[in-house]
Coordinates of C-alpha atoms in Angstrom, one line a residue:
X158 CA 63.2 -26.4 -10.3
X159 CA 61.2 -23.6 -11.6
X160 CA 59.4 -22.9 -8.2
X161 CA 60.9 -19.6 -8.5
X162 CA 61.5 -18.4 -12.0
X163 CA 60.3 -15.4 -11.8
X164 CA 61.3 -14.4 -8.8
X165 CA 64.1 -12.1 -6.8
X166 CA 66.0 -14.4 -4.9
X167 CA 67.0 -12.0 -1.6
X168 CA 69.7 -14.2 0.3
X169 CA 69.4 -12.8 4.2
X170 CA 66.5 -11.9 6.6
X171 CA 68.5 -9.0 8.1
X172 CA 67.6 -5.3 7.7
X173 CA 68.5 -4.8 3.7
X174 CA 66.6 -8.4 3.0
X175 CA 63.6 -7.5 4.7
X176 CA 63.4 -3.6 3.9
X177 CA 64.4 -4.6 -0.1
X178 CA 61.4 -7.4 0.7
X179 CA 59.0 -4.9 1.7
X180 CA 59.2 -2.5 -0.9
X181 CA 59.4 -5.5 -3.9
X182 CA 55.9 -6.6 -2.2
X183 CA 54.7 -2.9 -2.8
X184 CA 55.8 -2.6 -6.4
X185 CA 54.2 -5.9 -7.4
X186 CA 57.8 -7.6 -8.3
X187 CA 57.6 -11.1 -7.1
X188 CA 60.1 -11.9 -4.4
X189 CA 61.3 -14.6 -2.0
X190 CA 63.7 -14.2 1.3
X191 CA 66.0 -17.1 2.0
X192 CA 67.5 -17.3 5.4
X193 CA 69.6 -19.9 6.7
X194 CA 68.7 -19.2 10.4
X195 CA 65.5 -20.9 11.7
X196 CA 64.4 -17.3 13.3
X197 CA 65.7 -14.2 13.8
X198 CA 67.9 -13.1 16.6
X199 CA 70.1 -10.5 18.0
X200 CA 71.5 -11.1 21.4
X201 CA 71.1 -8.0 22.9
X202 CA 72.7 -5.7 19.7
X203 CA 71.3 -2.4 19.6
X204 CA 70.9 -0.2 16.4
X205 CA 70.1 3.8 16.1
X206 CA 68.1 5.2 12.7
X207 CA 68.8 8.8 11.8
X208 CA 66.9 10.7 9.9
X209 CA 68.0 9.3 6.0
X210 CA 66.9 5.6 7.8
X211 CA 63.9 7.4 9.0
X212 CA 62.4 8.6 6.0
X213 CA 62.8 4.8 4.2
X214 CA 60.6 3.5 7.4
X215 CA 58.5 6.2 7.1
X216 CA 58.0 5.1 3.0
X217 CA 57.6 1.7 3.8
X218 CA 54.4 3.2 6.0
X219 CA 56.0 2.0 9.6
X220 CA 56.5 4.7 11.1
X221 CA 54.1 4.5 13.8
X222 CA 55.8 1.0 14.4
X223 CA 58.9 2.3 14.7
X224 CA 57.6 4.5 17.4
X225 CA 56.4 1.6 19.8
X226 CA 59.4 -0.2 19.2
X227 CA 62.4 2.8 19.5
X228 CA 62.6 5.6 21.6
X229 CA 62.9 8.5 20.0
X230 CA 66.2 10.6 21.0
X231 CA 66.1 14.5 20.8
X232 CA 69.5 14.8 22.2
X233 CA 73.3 13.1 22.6
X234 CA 76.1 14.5 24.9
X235 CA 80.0 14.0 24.6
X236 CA 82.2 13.7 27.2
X237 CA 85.7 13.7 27.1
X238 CA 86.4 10.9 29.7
X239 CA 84.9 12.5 32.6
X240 CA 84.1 15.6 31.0
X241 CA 80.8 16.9 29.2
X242 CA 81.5 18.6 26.5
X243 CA 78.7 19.6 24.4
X244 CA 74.8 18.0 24.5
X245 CA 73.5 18.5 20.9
X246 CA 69.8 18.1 19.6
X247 CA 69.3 15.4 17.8
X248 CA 66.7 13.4 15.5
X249 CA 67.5 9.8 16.5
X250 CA 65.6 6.7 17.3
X251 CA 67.7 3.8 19.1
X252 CA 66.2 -0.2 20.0
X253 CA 67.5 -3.3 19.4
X254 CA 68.3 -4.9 15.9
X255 CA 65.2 -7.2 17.2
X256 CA 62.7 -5.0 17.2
X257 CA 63.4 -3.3 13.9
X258 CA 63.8 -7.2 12.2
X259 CA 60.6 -7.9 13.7
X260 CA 58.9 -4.2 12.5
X261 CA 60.3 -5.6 8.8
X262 CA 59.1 -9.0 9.2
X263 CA 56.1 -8.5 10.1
X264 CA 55.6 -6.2 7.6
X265 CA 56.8 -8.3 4.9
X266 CA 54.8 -11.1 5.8
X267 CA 51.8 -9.4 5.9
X268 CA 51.7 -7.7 2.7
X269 CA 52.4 -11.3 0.9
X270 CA 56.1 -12.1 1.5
X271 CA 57.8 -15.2 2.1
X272 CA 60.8 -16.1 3.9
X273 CA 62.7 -19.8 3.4
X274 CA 63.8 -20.3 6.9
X275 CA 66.3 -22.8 7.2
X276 CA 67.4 -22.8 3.8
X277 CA 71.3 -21.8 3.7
X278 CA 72.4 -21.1 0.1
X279 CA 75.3 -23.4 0.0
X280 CA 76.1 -22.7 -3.5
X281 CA 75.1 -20.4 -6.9
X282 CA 75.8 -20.7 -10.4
X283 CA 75.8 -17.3 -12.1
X284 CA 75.6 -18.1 -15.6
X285 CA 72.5 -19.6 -14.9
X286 CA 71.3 -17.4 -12.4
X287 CA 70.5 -20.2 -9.9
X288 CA 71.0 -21.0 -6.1
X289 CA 71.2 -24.1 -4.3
X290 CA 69.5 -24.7 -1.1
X291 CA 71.2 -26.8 2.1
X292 CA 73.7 -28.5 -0.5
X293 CA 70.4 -30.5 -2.6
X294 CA 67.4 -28.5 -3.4
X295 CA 68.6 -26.4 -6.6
X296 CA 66.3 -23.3 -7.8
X297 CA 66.3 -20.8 -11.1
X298 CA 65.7 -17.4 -10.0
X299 CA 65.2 -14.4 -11.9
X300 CA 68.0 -12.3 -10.2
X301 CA 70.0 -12.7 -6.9
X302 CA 70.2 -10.4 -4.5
X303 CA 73.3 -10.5 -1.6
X304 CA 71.9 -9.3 1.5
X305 CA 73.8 -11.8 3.9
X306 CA 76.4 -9.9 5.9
X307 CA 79.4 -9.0 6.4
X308 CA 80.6 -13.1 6.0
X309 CA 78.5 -13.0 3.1
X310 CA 79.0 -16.7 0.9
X311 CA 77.3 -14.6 -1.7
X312 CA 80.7 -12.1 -1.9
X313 CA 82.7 -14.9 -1.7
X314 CA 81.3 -15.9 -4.9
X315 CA 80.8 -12.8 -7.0
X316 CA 83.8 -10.8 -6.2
X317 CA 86.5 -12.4 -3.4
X318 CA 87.9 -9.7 -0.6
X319 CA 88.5 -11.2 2.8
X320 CA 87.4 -9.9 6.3
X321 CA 90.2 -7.0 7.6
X322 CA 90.5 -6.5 11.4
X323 CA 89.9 -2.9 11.9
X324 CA 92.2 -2.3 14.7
X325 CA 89.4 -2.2 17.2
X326 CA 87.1 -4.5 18.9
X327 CA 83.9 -4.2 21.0
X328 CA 81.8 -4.9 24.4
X329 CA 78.0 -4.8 24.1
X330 CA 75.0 -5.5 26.4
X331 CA 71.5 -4.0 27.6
X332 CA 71.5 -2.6 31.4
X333 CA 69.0 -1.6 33.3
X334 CA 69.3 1.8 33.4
X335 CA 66.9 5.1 33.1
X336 CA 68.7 7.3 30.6
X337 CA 66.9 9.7 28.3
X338 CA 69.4 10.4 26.0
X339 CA 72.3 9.3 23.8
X340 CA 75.7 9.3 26.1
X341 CA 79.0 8.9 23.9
X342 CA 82.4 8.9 26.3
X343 CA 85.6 9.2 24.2
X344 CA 88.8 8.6 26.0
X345 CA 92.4 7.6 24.5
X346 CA 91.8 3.9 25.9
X347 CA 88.0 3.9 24.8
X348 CA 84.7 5.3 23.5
X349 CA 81.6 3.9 25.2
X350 CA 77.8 4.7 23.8
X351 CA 75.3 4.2 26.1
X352 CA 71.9 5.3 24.9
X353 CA 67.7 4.3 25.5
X354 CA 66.3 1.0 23.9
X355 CA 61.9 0.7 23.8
X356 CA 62.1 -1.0 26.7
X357 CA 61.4 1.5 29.3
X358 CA 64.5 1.4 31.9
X359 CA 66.8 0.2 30.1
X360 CA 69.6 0.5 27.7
X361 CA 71.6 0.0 25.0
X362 CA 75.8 -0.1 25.4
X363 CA 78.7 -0.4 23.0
X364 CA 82.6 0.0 24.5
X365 CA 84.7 0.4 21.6
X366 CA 88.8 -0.5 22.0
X367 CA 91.6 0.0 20.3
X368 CA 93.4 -3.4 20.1
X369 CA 96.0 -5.5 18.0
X370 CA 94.7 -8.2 18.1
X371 CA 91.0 -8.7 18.0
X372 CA 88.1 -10.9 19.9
X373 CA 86.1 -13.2 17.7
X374 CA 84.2 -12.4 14.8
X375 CA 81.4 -13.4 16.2
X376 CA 78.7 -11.5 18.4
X377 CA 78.1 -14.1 20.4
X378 CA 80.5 -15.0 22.9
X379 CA 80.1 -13.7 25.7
X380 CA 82.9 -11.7 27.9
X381 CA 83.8 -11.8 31.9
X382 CA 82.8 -8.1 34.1
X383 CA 86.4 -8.1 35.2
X384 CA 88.1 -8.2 31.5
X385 CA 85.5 -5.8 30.7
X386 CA 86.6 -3.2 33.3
X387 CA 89.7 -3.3 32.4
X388 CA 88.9 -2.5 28.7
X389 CA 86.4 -0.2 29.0
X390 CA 86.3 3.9 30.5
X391 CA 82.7 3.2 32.8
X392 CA 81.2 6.1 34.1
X393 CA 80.6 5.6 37.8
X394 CA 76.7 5.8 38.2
X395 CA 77.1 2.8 35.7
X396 CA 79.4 0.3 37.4
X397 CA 77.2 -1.2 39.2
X398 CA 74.6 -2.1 36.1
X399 CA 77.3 -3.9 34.2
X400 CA 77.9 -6.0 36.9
X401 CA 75.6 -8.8 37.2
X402 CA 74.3 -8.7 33.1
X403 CA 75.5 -10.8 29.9
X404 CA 78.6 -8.9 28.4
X405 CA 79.5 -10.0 24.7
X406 CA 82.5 -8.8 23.0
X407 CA 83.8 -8.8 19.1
X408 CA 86.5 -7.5 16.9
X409 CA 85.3 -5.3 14.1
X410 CA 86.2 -6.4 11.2
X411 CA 85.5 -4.9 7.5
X412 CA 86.6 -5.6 3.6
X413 CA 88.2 -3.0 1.1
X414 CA 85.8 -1.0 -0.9
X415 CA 84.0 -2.6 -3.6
X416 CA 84.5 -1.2 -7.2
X417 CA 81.2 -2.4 -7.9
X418 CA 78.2 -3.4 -6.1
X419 CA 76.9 -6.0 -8.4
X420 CA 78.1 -8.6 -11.3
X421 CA 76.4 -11.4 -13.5
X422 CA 72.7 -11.9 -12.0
X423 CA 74.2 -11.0 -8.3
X424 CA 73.5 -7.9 -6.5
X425 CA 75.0 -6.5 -3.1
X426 CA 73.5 -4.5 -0.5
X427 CA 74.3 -3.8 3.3
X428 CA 77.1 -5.2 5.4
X429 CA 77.1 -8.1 1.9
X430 CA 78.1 -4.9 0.2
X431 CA 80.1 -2.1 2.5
X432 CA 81.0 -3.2 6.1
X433 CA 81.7 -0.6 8.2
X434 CA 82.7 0.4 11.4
X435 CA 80.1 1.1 13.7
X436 CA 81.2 4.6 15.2
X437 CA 78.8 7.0 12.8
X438 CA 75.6 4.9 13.6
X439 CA 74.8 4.4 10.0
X440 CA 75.1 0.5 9.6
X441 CA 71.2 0.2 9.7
X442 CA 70.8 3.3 7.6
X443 CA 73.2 2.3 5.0
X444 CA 71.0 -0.7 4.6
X445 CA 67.8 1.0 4.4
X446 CA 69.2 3.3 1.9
X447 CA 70.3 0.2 -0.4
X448 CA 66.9 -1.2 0.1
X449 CA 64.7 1.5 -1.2
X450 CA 67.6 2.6 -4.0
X451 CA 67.6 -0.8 -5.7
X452 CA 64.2 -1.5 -5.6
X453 CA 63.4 1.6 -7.5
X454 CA 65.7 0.7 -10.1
X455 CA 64.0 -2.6 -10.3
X456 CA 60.5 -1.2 -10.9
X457 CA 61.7 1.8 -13.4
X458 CA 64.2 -0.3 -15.6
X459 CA 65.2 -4.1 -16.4
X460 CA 67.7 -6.0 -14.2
X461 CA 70.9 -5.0 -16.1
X462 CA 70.1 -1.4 -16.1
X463 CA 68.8 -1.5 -12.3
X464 CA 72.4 -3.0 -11.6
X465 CA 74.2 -0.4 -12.7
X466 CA 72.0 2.8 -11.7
X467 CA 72.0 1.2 -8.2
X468 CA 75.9 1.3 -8.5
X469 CA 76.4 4.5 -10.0
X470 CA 73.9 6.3 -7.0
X471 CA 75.1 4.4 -4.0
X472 CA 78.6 3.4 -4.5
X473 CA 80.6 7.1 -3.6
X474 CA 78.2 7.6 -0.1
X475 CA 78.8 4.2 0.6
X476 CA 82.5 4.8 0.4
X477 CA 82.8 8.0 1.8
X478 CA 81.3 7.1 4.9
X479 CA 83.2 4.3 5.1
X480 CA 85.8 6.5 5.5
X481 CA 84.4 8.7 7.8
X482 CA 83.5 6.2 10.0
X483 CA 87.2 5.0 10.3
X484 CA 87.9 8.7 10.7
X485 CA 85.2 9.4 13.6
X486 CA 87.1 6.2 15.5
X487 CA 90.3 8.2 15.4
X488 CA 88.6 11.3 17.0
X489 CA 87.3 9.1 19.3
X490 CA 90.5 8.0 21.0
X491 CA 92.6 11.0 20.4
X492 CA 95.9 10.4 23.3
X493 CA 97.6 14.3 22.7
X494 CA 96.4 16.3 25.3
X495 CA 96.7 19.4 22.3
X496 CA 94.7 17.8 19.8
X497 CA 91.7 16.6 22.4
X498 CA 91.8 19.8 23.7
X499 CA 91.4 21.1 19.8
X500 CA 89.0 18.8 19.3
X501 CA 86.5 19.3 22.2
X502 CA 86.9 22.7 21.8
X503 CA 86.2 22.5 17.8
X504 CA 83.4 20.1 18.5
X505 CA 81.4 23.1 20.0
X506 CA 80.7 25.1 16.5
X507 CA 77.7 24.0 14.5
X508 CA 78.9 24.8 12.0
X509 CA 81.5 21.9 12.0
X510 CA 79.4 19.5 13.5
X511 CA 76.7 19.7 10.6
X512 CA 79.3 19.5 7.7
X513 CA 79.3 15.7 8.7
X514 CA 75.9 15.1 10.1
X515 CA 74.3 17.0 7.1
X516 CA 75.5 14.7 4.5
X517 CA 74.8 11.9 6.7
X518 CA 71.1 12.9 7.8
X519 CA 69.7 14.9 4.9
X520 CA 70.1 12.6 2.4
X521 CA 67.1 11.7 0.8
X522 CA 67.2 9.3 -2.4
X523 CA 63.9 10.2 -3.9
X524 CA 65.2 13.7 -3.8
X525 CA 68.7 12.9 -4.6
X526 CA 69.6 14.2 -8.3
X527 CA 71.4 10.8 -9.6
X528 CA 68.2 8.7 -9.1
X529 CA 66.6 10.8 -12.5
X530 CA 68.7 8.3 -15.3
X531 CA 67.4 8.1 -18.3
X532 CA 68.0 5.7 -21.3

């Protein structure tokens, strides 16, 4: 069918599908999303955008949006298990993956986009640069874009590299709680985050583990109070809000770095493209990154050429904080009384803490020198 010939075919309603969505709309390239879900859902997951996601939404002119839907975070402090260690200003807005879908969606939507729910693409042909929908309604696109996940069919397609347990798995949930503030707890056993969602009086957790063998990939099943005590360091003016909430746990799985984020007519971005651990915050960002980077490169060049600048600019960051996220986990849940004793102490210089957060948060792609290619 020819429905969509001239389209970009954007497999996945999630942050990268509707952000690269949103800026296609803006630069006149025709689009369509594809989503296999009938809605869009998120079971209680929370999501913080730093400063590099910040200035995408800001681009995208939602702003303001994100503002009713996040609260906006000027500060986080660390404790090592009971004890605070440092509080350090931040720039940080943190909600639920919800609200920022619905920000995008609505968004989208408005300014002309179109989203295919209920249509899971079963199959593509490459060569032909088509996709099939629910196993019998085949389509011609003009390119095909792998925003899907981290169980992306897409990857499985274009360049095969199976899900790796990371070693830990998670506890999640929203309690009602007044907390102004990001709270991170880092113990040998565990690292907890507990920080504000829009909703006023309550919050956001995450209890990270270290654990052989991990829950289900899946963030949906749901966990009992008692196995969750057990796992997870609680502070004590919490206990009490866990207790009678829905608690979901999940193991934390990734894939080996991609060479290349792209082949014939097939394009990857977010968790499709670089699943990573969740303990720098930047999962969201990452995506929002992707977004704007590859939609530029679709409006300045043709599809070929947009394929491999997108590559060329996102592929080291997305690597390196790959990395650093796996590195952050081993701070984290340090056991050696020396070394967490080190690294509390260490954690109190700026000057080390902004070597990380700088390349992180200041990163800016309009601004960024590799985005200038030329012929």
């Amino acid at each position: 069918m020819s429905k969509y010939n001239d389209h970009i075919a954007i497999v996945g309603a999630g942050i990268a599908g509707l952000a690269l969505g949103c800026f296609l709309q803006k630069y006149q390239i025709q689009n369509i999303v594809i989503e296999r879900n009938n809605n869009i859902s998120n079971e209680g997951a929370g999501i913080s955008i730093s400063p590099n996601g910040i200035r995408v939404i800001e681009r995208l002119g939602l702003l303001k949006e994100l503002k009713k839907k996040a609260f906006h975070n000027t500060s986080a402090s660390f404790f090592s298990e009971y004890e605070h260690v440092l509080t350090n200003p931040v720039n940080v807005f943190t909600s639920t993956r919800s609200n920022i879908y619905e920000i995008l969606k609505k968004e989208y939507l408005k300014i002309g986009g179109q989203i295919l729910f209920d249509s899971e693409v079963t199959s593509i042909n490459k060569n032909k640069c088509e996709v099939v929908l629910n196993k019998k309604d085949r389509y011609k696109v003009k390119h095909i874009v792998a925003c899907d996940g981290i169980n992306s069919l897409l990857r499985e397609k274009g360049q095969k590299n199976k899900n790796i347990y990371s070693g830990y798995s998670c506890w999640r949930g929203i309690i009602k709680q007044n907390i102004n503030n990001v709270n991170l707890v880092m113990s040998p056993k565990s690292h907890t985050v507990i920080y504000p969602t829009a909703q006023k009086g309550y919050a956001s957790f995450v209890g990270v583990i270290k654990k052989e063998k991990g829950f289900v990939d899946s963030w949906r099943e749901k966990g009992a109070f008692q196995d969750f005590a057990n796992d997870i360091i609680i502070p004590p003016e919490y206990i009490e809000a866990f207790k009678n909430i829905d608690l979901y746990r999940w193991g934390i799985y990734i894939r080996k770095p991609m060479k290349k984020l792209y082949t014939k007519n097939l394009t990857f971005l977010g968790d499709a493209a670089h699943p990573i651990v969740p303990f720098l915050g930047q999962g969201g960002c990452l995506a929002l990154e992707d977004a704007e980077a590859f939609a530029y490169f679709l409006k300045e060049y043709q599809i070929t050429k947009a394929q491999k600048y997108y590559n060329e600019n996102r592929i080291y960051r997305v690597n390196r904080i790959s990395s650093m996220s796996l590195n952050q986990g081993r701070l984290y849940h340090l056991s050696n009384k020396t070394f967490i004793n080190a690294r509390n102490r260490l954690m109190q210089f700026k000057f080390i803490r902004d070597m990380s957060t700088s390349f992180l948060w200041d990163y800016d792609f309009l601004n960024s020198k590799l985005n200038n290619f030329n012929s």
